[in-house]
PDB file of C-alpha atoms in Angstrom:
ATOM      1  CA  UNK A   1       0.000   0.000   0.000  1.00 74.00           C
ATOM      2  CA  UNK A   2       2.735   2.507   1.024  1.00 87.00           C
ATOM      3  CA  UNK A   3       4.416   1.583  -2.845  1.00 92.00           C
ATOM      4  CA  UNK A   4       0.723   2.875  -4.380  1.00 92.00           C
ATOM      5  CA  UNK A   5       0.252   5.775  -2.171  1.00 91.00           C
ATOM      6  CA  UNK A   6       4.017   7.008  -2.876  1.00 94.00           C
ATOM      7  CA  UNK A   7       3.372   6.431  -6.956  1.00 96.00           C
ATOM      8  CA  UNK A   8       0.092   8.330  -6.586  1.00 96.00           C
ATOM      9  CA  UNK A   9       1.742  11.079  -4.764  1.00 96.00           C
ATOM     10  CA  UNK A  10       4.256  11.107  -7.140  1.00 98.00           C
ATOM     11  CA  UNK A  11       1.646  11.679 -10.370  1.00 98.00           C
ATOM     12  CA  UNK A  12      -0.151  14.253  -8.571  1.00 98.00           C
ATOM     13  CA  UNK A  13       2.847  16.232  -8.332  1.00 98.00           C
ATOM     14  CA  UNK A  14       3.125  15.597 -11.851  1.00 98.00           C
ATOM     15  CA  UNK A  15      -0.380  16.480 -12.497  1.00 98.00           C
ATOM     16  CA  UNK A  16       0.138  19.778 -10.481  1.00 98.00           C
ATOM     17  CA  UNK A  17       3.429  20.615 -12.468  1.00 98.00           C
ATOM     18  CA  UNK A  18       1.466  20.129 -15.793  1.00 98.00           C
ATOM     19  CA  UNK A  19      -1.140  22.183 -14.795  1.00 98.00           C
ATOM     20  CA  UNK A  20       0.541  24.942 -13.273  1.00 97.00           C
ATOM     21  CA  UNK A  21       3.595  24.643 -15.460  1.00 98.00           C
ATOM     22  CA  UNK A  22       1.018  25.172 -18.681  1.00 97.00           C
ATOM     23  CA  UNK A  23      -0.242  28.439 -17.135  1.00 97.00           C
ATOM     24  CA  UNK A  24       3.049  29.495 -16.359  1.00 97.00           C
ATOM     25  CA  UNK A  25       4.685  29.013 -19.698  1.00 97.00           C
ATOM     26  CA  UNK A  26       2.282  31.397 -21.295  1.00 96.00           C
ATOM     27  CA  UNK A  27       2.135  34.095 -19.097  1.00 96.00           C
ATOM     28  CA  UNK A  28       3.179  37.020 -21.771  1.00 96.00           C
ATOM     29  CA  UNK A  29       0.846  35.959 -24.153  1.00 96.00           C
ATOM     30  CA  UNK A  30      -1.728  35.775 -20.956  1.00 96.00           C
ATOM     31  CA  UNK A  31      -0.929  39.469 -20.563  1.00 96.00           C
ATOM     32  CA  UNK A  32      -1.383  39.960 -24.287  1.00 95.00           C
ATOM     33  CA  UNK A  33      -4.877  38.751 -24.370  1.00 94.00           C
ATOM     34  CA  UNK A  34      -3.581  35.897 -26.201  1.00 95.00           C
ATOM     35  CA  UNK A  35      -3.361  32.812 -23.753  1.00 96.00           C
ATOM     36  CA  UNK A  36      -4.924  29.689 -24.511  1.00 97.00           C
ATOM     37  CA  UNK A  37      -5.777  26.160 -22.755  1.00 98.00           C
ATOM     38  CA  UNK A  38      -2.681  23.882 -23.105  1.00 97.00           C
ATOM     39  CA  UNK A  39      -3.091  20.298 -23.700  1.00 97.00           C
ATOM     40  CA  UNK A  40      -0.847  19.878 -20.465  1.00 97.00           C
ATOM     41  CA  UNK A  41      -3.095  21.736 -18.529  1.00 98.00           C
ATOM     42  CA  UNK A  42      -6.251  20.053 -19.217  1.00 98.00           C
ATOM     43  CA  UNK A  43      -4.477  16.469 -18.383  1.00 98.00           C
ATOM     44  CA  UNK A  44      -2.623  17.895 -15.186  1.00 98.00           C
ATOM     45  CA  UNK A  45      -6.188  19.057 -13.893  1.00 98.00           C
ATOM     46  CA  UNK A  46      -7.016  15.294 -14.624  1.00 98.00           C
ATOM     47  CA  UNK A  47      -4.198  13.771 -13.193  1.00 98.00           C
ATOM     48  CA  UNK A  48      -4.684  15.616 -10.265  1.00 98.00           C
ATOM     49  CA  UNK A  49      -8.506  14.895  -9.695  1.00 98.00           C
ATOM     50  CA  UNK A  50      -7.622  11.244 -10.498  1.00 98.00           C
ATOM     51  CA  UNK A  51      -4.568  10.719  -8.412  1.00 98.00           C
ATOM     52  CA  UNK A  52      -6.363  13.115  -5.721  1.00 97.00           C
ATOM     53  CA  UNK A  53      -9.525  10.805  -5.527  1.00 97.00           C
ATOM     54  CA  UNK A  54      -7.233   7.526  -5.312  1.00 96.00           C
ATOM     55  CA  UNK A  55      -5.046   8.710  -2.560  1.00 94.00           C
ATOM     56  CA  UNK A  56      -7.399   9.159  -0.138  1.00 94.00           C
ATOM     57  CA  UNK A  57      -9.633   6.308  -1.053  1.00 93.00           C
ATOM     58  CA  UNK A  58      -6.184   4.321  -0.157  1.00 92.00           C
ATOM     59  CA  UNK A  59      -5.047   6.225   2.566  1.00 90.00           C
ATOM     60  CA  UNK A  60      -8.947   5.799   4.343  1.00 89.00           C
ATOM     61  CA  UNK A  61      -9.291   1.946   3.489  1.00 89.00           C
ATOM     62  CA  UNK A  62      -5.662   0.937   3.972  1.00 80.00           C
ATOM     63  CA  UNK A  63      -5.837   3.132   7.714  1.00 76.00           C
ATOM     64  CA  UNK A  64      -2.421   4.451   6.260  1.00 73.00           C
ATOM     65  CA  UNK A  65      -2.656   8.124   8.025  1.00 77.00           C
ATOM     66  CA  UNK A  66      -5.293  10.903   9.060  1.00 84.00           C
ATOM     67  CA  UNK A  67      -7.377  12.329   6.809  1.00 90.00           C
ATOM     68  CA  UNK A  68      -8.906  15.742   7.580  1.00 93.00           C
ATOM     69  CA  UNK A  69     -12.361  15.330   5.382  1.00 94.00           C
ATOM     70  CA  UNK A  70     -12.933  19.398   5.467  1.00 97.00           C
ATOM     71  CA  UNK A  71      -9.456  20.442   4.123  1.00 97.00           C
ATOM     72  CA  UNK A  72      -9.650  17.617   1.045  1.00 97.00           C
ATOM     73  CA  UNK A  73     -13.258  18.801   0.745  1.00 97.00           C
ATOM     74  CA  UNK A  74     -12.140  22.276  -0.114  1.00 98.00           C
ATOM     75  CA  UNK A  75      -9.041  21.544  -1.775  1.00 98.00           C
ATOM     76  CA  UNK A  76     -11.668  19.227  -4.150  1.00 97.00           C
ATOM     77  CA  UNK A  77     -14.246  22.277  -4.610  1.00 98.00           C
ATOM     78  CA  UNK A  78     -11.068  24.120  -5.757  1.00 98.00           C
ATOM     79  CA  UNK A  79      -9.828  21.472  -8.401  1.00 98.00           C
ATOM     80  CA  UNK A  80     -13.459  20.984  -9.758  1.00 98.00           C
ATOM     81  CA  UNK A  81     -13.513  24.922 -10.619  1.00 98.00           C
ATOM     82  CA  UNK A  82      -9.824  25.067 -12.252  1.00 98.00           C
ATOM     83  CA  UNK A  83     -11.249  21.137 -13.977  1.00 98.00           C
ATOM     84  CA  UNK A  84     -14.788  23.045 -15.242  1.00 98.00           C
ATOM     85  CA  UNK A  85     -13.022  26.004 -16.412  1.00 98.00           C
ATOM     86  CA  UNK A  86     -10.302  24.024 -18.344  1.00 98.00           C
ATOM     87  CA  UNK A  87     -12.807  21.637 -20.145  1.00 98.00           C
ATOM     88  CA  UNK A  88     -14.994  24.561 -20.759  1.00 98.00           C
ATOM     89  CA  UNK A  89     -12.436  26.813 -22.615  1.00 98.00           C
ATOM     90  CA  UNK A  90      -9.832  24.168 -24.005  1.00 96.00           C
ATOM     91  CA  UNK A  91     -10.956  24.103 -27.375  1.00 95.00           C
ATOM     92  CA  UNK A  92     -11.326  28.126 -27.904  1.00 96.00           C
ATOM     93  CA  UNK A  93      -8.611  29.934 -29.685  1.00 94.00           C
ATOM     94  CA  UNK A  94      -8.364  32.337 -27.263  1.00 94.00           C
ATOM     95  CA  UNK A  95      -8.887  32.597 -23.342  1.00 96.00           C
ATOM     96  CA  UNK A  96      -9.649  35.326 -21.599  1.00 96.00           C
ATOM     97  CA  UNK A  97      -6.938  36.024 -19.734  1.00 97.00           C
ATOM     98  CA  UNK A  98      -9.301  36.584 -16.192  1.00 98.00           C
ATOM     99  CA  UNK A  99     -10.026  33.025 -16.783  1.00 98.00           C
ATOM    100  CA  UNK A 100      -6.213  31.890 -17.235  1.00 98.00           C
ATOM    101  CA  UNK A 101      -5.224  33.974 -14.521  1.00 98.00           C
ATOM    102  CA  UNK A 102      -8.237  32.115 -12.190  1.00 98.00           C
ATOM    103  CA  UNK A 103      -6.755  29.019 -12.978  1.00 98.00           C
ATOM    104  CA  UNK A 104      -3.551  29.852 -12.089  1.00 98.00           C
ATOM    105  CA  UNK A 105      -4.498  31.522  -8.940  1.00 98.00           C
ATOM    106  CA  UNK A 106      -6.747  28.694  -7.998  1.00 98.00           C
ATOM    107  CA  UNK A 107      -4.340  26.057  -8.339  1.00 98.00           C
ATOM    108  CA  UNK A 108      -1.402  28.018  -6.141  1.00 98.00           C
ATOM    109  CA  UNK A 109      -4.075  28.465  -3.586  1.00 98.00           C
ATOM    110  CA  UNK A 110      -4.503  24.766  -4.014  1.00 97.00           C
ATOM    111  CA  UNK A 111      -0.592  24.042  -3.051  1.00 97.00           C
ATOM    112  CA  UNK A 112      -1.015  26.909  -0.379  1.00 98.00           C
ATOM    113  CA  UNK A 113      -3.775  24.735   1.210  1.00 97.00           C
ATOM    114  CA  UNK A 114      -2.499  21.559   1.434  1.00 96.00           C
ATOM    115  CA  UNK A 115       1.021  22.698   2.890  1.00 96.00           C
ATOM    116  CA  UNK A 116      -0.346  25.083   5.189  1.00 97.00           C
ATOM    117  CA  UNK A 117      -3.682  23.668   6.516  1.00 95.00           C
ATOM    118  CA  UNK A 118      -2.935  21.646   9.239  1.00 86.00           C
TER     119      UNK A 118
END
């Protein structure tokens, strides 16, 4: 179990680099008006919903650690917005850039709250 949850962990850090690293790539044309929805954000906001979901089904049936039920609660509220707006404006040719700059902002508050919510 501790093999899976370690893998897991380690793809939704991969997921969260993907996502954030997509938004962060593009911030000039962001600026310009001009940002769009990467492919590798729409499958970090996956990975990370996925992987997010199957660690703490593991971690609560495996009785590998505490889970505090509010904090993951909020922290999936926040993925599900940054998820809806990526599916919703991924195929568009152009974002607006309040939208890009939501996503960013939601996903750094999403790394804000799960190191600093204790």
């Amino acid at each position: 179990m501790d093999l899976l949850r370690n893998i897991l962990l380690i793809l939704h850090f991969v997921g969260l680099a993907s996502l954030l690293g997509g938004f962060l790539v593009q911030i000039k044309p962001i600026i310009a008006g001009k940002g769009t929805i990467v492919a590798a954000m729409f499958h970090g906001a996956l990975t990370q919903l996925v992987t997010g979901l199957l660690l703490v089904g593991i971690i609560q049936m495996g009785s590998l650690g505490h889970i505090d039920n509010a904090k993951i609660g909020v922290k999936l509220l926040v993925l599900i917005v940054i998820t809806v707006l990526v599916i919703v404006n991924r195929k568009k040719p152009s974002v607006s850039s309040l939208v890009l700059w939501a996503i960013g902002a939601l996903t750094l508050a999403n790394v804000v709250i799960a190191v600093l919510w204790k």
